[in-house]
Short mmCIF file of C-alpha atoms in Angstrom, two decimals:
data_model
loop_
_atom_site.label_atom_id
_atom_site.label_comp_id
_atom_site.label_asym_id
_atom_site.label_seq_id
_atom_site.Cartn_x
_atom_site.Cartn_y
_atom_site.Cartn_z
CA UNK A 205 -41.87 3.61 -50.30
CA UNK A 206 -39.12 5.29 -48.68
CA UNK A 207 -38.47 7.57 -45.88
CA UNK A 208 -36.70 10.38 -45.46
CA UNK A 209 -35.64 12.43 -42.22
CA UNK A 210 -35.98 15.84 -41.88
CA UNK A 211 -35.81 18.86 -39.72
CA UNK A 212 -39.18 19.56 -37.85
CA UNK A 213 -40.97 18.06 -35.10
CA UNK A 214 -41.40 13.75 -35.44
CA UNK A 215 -44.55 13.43 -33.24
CA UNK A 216 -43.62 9.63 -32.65
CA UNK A 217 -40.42 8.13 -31.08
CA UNK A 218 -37.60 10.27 -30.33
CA UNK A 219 -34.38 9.09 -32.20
CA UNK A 220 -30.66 11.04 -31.57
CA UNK A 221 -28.95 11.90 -34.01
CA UNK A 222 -24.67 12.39 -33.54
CA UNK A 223 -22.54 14.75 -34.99
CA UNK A 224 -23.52 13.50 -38.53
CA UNK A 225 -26.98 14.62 -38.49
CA UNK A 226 -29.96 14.07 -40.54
CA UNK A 227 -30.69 10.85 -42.21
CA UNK A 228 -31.07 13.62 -45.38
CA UNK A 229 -27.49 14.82 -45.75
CA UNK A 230 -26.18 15.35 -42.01
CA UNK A 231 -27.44 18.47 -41.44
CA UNK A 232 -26.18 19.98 -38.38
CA UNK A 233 -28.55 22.46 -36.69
CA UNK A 234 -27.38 25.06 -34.32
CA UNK A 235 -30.55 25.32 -32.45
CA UNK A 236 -30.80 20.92 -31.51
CA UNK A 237 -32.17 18.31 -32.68
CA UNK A 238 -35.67 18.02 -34.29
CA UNK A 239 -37.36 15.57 -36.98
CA UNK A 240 -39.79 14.96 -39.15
CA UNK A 241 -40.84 12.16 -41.66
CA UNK A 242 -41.69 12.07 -44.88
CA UNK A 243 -43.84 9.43 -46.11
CA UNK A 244 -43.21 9.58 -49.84
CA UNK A 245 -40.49 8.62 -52.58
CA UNK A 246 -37.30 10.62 -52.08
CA UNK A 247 -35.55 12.32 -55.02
CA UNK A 248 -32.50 13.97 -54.31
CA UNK A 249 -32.02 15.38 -57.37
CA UNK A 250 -35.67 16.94 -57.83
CA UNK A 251 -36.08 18.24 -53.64
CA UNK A 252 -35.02 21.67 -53.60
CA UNK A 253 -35.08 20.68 -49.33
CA UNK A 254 -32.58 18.33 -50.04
CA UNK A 255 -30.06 20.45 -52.23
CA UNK A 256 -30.07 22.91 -49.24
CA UNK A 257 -29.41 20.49 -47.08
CA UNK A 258 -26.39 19.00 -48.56
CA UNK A 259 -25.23 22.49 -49.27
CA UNK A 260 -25.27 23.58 -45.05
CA UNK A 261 -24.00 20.58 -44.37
CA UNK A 262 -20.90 20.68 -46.85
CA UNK A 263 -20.23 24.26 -45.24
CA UNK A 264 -20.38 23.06 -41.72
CA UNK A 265 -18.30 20.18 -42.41
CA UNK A 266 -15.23 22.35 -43.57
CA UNK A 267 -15.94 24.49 -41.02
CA UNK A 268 -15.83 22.16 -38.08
CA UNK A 269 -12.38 20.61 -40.37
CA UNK A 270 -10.81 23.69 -40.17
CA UNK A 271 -11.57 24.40 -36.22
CA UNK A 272 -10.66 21.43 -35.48
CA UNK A 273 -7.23 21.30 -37.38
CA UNK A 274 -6.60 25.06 -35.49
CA UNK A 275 -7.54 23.11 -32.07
CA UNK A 276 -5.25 20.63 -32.68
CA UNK A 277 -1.96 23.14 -33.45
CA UNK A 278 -2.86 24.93 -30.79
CA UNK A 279 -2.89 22.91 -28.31
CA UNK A 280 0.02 21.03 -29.33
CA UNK A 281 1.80 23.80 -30.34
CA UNK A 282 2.57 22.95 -33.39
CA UNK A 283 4.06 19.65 -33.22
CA UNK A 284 3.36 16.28 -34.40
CA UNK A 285 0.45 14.17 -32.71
CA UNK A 286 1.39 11.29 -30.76
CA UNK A 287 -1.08 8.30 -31.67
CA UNK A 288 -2.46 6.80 -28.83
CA UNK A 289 -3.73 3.26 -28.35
CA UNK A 290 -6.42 2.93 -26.60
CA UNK A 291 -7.86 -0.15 -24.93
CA UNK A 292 -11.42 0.29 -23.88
CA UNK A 293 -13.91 -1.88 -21.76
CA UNK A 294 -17.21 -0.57 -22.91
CA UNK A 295 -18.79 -3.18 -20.01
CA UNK A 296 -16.91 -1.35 -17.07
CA UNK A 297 -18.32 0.13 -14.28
CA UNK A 298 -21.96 -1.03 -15.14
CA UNK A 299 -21.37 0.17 -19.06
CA UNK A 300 -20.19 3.82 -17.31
CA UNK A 301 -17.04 2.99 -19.47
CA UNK A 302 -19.17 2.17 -23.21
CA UNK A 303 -21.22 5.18 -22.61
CA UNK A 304 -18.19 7.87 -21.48
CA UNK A 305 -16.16 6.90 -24.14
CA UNK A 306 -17.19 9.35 -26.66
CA UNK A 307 -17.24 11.78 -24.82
CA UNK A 308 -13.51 10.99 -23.91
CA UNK A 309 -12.73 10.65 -27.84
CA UNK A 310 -13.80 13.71 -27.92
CA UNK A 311 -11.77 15.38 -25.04
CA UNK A 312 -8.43 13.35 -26.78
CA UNK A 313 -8.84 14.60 -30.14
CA UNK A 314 -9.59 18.50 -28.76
CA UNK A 315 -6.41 18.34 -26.90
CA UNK A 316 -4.77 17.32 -30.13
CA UNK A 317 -4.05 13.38 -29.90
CA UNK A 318 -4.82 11.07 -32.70
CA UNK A 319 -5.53 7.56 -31.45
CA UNK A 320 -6.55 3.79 -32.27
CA UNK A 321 -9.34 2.77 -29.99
CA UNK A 322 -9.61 -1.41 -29.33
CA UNK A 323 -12.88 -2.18 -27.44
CA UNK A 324 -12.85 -5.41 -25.96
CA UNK A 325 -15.89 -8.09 -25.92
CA UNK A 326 -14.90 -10.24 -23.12
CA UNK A 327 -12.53 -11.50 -20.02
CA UNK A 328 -8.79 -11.94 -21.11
CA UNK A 329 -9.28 -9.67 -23.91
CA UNK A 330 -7.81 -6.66 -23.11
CA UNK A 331 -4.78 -8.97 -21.94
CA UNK A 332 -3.77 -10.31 -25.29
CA UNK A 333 -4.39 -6.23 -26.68
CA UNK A 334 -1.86 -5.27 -24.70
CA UNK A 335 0.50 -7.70 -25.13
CA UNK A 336 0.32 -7.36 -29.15
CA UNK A 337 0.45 -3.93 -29.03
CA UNK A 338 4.00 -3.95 -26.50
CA UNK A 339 5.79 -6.24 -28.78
CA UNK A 340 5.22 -3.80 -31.62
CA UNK A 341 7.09 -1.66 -28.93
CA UNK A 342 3.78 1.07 -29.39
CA UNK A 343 5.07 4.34 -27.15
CA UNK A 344 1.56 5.01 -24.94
CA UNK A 345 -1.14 2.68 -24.36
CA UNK A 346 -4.34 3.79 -22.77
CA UNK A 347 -6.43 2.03 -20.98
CA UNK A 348 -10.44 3.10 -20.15
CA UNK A 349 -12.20 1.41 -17.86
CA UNK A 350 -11.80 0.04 -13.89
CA UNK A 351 -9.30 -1.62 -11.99
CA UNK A 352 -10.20 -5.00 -13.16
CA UNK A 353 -9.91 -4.00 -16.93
CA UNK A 354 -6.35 -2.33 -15.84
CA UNK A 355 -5.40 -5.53 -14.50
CA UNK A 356 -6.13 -7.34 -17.57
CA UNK A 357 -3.59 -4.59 -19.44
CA UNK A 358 -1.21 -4.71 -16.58
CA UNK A 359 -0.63 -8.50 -17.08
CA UNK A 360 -0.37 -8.14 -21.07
CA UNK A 361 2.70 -5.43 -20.52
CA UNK A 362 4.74 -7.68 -18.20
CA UNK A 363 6.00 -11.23 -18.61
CA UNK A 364 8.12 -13.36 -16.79
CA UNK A 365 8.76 -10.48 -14.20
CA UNK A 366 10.12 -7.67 -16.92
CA UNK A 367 8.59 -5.66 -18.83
CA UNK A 368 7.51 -6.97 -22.28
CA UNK A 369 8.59 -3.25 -23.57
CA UNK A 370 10.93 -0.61 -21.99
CA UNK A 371 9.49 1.75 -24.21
CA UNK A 372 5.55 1.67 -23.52
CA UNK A 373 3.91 3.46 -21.19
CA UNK A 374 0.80 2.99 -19.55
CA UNK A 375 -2.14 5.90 -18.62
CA UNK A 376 -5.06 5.02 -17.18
CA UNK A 377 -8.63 7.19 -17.43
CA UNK A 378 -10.51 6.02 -14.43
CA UNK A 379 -14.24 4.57 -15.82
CA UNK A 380 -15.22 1.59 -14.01
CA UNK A 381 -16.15 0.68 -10.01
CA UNK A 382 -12.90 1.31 -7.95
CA UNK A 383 -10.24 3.18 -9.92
CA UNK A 384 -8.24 3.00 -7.00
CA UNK A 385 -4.81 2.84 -9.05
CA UNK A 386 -5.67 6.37 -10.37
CA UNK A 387 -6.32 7.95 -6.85
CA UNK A 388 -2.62 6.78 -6.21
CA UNK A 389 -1.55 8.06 -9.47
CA UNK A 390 -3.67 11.60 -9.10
CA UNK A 391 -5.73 10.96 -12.20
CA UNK A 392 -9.30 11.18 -11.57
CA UNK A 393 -10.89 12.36 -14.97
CA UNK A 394 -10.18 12.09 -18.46
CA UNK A 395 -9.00 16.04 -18.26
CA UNK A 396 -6.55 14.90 -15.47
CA UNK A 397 -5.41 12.24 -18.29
CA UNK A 398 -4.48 14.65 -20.83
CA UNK A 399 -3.01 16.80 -18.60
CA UNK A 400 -0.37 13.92 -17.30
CA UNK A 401 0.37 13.31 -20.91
CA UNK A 402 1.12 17.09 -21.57
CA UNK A 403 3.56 16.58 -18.72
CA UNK A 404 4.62 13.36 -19.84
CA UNK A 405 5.19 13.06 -16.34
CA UNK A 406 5.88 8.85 -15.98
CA UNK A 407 6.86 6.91 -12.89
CA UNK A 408 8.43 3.59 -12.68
CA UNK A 409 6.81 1.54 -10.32
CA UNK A 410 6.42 -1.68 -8.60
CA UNK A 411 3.42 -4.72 -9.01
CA UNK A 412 3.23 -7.39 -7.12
CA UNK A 413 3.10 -11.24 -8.11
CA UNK A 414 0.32 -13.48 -6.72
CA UNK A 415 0.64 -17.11 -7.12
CA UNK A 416 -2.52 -18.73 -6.13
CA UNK A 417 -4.62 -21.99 -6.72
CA UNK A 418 -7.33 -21.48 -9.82
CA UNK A 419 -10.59 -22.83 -8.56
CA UNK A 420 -11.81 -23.35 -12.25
CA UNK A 421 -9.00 -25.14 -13.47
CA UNK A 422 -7.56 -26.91 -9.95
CA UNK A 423 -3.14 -26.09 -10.41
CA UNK A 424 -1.83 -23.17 -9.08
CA UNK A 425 -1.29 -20.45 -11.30
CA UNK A 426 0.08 -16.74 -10.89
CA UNK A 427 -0.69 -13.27 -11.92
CA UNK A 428 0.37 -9.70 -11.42
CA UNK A 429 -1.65 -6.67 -9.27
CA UNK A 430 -0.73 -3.34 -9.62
CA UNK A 431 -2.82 -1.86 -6.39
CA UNK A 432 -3.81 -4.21 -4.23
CA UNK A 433 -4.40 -8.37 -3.48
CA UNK A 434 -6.50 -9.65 -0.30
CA UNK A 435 -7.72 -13.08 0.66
CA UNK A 436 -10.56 -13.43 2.94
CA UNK A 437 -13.64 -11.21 3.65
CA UNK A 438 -12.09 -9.25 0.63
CA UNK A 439 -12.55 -11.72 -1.73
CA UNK A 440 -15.68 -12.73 -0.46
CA UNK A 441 -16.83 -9.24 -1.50
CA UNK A 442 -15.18 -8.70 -4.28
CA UNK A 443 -17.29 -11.89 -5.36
CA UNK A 444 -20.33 -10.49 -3.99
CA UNK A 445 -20.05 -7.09 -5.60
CA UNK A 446 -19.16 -8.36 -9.67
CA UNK A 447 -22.09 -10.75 -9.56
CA UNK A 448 -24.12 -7.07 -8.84
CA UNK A 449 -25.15 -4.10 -9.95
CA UNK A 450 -22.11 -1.26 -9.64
CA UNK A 451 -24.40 1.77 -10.47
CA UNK A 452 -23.93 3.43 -7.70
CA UNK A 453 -20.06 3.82 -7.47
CA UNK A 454 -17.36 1.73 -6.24
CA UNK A 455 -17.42 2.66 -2.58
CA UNK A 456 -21.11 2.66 -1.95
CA UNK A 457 -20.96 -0.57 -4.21
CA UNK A 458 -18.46 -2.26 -1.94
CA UNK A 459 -20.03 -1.28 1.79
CA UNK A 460 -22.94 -2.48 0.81
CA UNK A 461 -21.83 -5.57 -0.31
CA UNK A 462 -19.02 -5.75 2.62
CA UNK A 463 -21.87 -5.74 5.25
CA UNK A 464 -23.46 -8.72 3.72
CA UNK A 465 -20.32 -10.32 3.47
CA UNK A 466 -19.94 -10.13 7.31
CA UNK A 467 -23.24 -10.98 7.90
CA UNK A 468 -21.93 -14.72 6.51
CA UNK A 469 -18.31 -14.94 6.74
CA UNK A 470 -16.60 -17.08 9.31
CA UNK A 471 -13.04 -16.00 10.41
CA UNK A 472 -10.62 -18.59 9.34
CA UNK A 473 -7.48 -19.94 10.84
CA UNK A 474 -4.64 -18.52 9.09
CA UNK A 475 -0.30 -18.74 8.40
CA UNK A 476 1.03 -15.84 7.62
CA UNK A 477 4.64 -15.56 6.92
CA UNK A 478 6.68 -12.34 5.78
CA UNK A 479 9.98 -12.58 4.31
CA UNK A 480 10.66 -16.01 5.55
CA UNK A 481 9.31 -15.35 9.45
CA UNK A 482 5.99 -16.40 10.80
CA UNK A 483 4.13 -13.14 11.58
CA UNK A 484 0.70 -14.24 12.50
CA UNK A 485 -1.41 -17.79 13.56
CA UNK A 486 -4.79 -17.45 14.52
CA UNK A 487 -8.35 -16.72 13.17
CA UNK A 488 -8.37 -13.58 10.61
CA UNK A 489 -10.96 -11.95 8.56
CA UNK A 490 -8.65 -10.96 6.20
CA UNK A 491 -5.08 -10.53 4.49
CA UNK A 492 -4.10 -7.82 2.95
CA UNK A 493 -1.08 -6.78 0.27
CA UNK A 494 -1.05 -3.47 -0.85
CA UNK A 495 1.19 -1.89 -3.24
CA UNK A 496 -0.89 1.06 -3.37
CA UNK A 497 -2.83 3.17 -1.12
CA UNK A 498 -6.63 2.93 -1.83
CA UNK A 499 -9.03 0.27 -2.54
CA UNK A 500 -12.68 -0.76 -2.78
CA UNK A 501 -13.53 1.99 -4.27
CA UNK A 502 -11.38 4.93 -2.06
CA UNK A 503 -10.55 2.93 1.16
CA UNK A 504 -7.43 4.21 2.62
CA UNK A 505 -6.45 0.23 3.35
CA UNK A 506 -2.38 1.68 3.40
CA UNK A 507 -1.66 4.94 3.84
CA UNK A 508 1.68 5.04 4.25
CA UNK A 509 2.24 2.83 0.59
CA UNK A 510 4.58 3.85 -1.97
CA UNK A 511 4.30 2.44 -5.22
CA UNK A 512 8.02 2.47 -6.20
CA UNK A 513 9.94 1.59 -2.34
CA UNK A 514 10.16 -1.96 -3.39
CA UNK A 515 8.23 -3.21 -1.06
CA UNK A 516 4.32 -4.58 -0.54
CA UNK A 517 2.11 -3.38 3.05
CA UNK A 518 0.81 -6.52 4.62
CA UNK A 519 -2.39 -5.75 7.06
CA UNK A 520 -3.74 -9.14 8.73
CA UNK A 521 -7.27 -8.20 10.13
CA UNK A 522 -7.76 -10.11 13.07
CA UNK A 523 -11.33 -11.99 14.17
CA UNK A 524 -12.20 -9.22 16.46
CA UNK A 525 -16.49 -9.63 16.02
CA UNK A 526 -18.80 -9.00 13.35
CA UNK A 527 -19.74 -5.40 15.17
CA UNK A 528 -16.71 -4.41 15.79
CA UNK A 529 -15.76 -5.05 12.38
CA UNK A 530 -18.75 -3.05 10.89
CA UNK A 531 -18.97 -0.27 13.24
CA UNK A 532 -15.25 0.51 14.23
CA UNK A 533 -12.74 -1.08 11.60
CA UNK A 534 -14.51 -0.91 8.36
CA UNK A 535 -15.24 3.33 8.81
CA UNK A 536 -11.79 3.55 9.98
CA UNK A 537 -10.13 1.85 6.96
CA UNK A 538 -12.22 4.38 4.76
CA UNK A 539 -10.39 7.30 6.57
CA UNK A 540 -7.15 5.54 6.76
CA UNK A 541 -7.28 5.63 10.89
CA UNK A 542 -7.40 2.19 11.09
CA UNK A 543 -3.83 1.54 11.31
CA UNK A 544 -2.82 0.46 15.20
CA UNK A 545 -6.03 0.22 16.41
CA UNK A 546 -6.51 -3.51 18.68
CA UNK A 547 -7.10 -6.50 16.36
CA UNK A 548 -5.17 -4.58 13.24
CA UNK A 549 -1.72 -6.34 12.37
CA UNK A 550 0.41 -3.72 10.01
CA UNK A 551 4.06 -4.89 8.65
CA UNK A 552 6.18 -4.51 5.45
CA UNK A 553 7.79 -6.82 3.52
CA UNK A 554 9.25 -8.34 0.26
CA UNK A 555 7.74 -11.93 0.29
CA UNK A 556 4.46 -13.21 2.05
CA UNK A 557 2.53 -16.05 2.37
CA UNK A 558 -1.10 -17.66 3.41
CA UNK A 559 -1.62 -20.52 4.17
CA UNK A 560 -4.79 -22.28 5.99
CA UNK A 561 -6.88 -25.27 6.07
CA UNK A 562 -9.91 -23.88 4.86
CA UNK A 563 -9.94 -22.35 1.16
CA UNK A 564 -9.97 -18.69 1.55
CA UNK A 565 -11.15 -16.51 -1.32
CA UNK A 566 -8.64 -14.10 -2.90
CA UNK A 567 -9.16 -10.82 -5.16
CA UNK A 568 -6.49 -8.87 -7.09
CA UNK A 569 -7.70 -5.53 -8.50
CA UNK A 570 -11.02 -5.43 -7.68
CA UNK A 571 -11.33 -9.18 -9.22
CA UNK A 572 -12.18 -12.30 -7.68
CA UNK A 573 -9.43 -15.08 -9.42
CA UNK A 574 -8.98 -17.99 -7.12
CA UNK A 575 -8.57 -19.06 -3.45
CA UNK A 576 -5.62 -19.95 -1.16
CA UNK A 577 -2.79 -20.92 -0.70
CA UNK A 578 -1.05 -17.61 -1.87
CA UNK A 579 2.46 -16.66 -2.12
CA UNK A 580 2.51 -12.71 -3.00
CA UNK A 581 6.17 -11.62 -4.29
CA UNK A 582 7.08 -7.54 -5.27
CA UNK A 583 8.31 -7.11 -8.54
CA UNK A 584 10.39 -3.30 -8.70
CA UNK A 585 10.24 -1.08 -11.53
CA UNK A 586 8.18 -3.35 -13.44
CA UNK A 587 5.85 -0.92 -14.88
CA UNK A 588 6.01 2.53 -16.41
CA UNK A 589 3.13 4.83 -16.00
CA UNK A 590 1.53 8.14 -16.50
CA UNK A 591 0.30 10.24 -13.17
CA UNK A 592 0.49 13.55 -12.25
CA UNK A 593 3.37 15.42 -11.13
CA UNK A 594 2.27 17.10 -7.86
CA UNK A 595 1.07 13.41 -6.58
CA UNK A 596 3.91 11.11 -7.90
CA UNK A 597 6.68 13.77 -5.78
CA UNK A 598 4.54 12.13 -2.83
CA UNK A 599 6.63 9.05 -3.37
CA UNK A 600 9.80 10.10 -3.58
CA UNK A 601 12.32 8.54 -6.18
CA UNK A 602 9.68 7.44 -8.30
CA UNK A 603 9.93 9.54 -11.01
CA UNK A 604 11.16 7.69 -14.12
CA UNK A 605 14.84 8.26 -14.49
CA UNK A 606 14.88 8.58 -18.03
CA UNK A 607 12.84 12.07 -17.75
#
């Protein structure tokens, strides 16, 4: 016995269908989606049903060929595609990423862009991805997902402190928890993507290198951050948060789990050192290096960063009480207003460390990775990527030269 799908109501569970219809032929129906089964042995040759089916769905399929080849030399103009590669986290932000990403196909091949899309299937993957794909020297690699899965990319396009390619270039379409690198960057949706590749407005910025000790393995290891790296209360959350739920967003995500971090933490005793001076020793919260501006999911933690001035913003948040902390720092470092207020320790520099008896927890990107000590060293001009004009002026001199 076999079944066939057709057009008309299917009284029993609802299946959807994508662009290639009917289990019949594909038939694509201008009105939606509605089925019905048939119970019987299916000739294709003998159903009249099924002739007409194939027939519409032969027409449509040229048709939607041909408007989609017009789409495509229109918006380009005329010119020759660029082929993207595209590394995708289909587990990011919750699965936000695995379910977007057709839709985002959809948006890249409209504006005219023919692309290879690499899904990855677990931790480190999207690492090795990128570091293939920069020694075949591809020209723009995509990454879609959150700041943990840009991370992973980040660290495949730079080795030993250089670039592993001066020729690719990075874009990133924001679907995960934080995308905080994209607020820096000014892309906040896949249409703000395609737009910075019309552009091909690039910047040449800095990332910072963390070297830190690897709780699963016991030596001290180091990797690279584009945004932001924080040891204490940070990566106590940071924990917290990736061994939860992130369907609500990265910001309500990370306040809720902040506030139960506090609830628990204990200030530790701290060394900080910038640039080979002692800057702070006493009991902190937390440590913070940022590179960019935002984190946790929109935070203002650094304001006044730049991503391309060479240089990293270390904030040391002081013990100053677990209701001060909730009630006056925490809604301040949301609005960026944070900066001078008592108990808040602000400086620049090149080279920092932390050091401290107890193990403090560190994240990088939105990751938890290891625990101190630390050393956190800038690394300029390190990576080239895509933003948006308007926002990357805001920097000043970071505009890549070669433009």
């Amino acid at each position: 016995m076999a079944f066939a799908l057709g057009w008309r109501g299917y009284p029993g569970k609802a299946v959807r269908l994508g662009r290639r219809g009917c289990a019949d032929c594909g038939c694509i129906s201008a009105r939606g989606w509605a089925l019905t089964v048939y119970c019987r042995p299916f000739d294709w040759q003998r159903s009249s049903s099924a002739r007409r089916h194939l027939a519409r769905w032969r027409e449509v399929r040229r048709r939607d060929s041909t408007m989609v080849a017009a789409e495509r030399q229109s918006a380009t103009g005329g010119a020759p595609t660029t082929t993207l590669h595209v590394v995708v986290n289909p587990m990011a932000g919750n699965g936000r990423a695995g379910r977007r990403w057709p839709e985002y196909a959809k948006h890249l091949r409209a504006a005219g862009y023919d692309f290879k899309a690499y899904l990855t299937t677990g931790a480190g993957e999207a690492t090795d991805i990128a570091r293939r794909l920069a020694r075949h020297d591809v020209p723009i690699l995509v990454c879609v997902g959150g700041d943990g899965t840009m991370n992973e990319v980040v660290n495949g396009l730079i080795d030993a402190d250089r670039p592993v390619s001066e020729h690719t270039r990075l874009l990133v379409i924001p679907c995960g928890t934080g995308h905080d690198l994209s607020r820096s960057l000014g892309v906040r949706s896949v249409e703000d993507a395609i737009r910075a590749l019309r552009d091909d407005c690039v910047a040449t910025i800095d990332v910072g290198r963390i070297s830190y000790l690897d709780t699963q393995t016991g030596q001290l290891t180091s990797r690279y951050f584009a945004n932001v790296a924080d040891a204490g209360l940070g990566g106590a959350t940071a924990l917290r948060i990736n061994r939860t739920s992130k369907r609500f967003g990265g910001l309500v995500s990370y306040m809720s789990s902040a506030v139960r971090s506090v609830a628990s933490f204990e200030p530790v005793t701290v060394d900080v050192t910038a640039d080979g001076e002692t800057v702070f020793d006493g009991r902190a919260n937390m440590v913070v290096f940022a590179n960019g501006a935002h984190f946790a999911g929109g935070m203002r933690v650094a304001p006044m960063a730049s991503l391309c001035d060479g240089r990293l913003e270390v904030f040391v948040l002081e013990d100053v009480g677990r209701r001060a902390l909730i009630t006056d720092i925490m809604p301040r470092v949301y609005r960026g207003s944070h900066v001078g207020r008592p108990g808040v320790r602000h400086l620049s520099a090149t080279r920092a460390t932390v050091r401290c008896d107890e193990g403090m927890l560190i994240e990088m990107d939105g990751e938890q990775i290891g625990q101190t000590p630390i050393e956190v060293v800038v690394v300029p001009r390190a990576l080239r990527v895509f933003g948006l004009p308007e926002t990357l002026q805001l920097f000043g001199g970071c505009t890549d030269p070669s433009q």
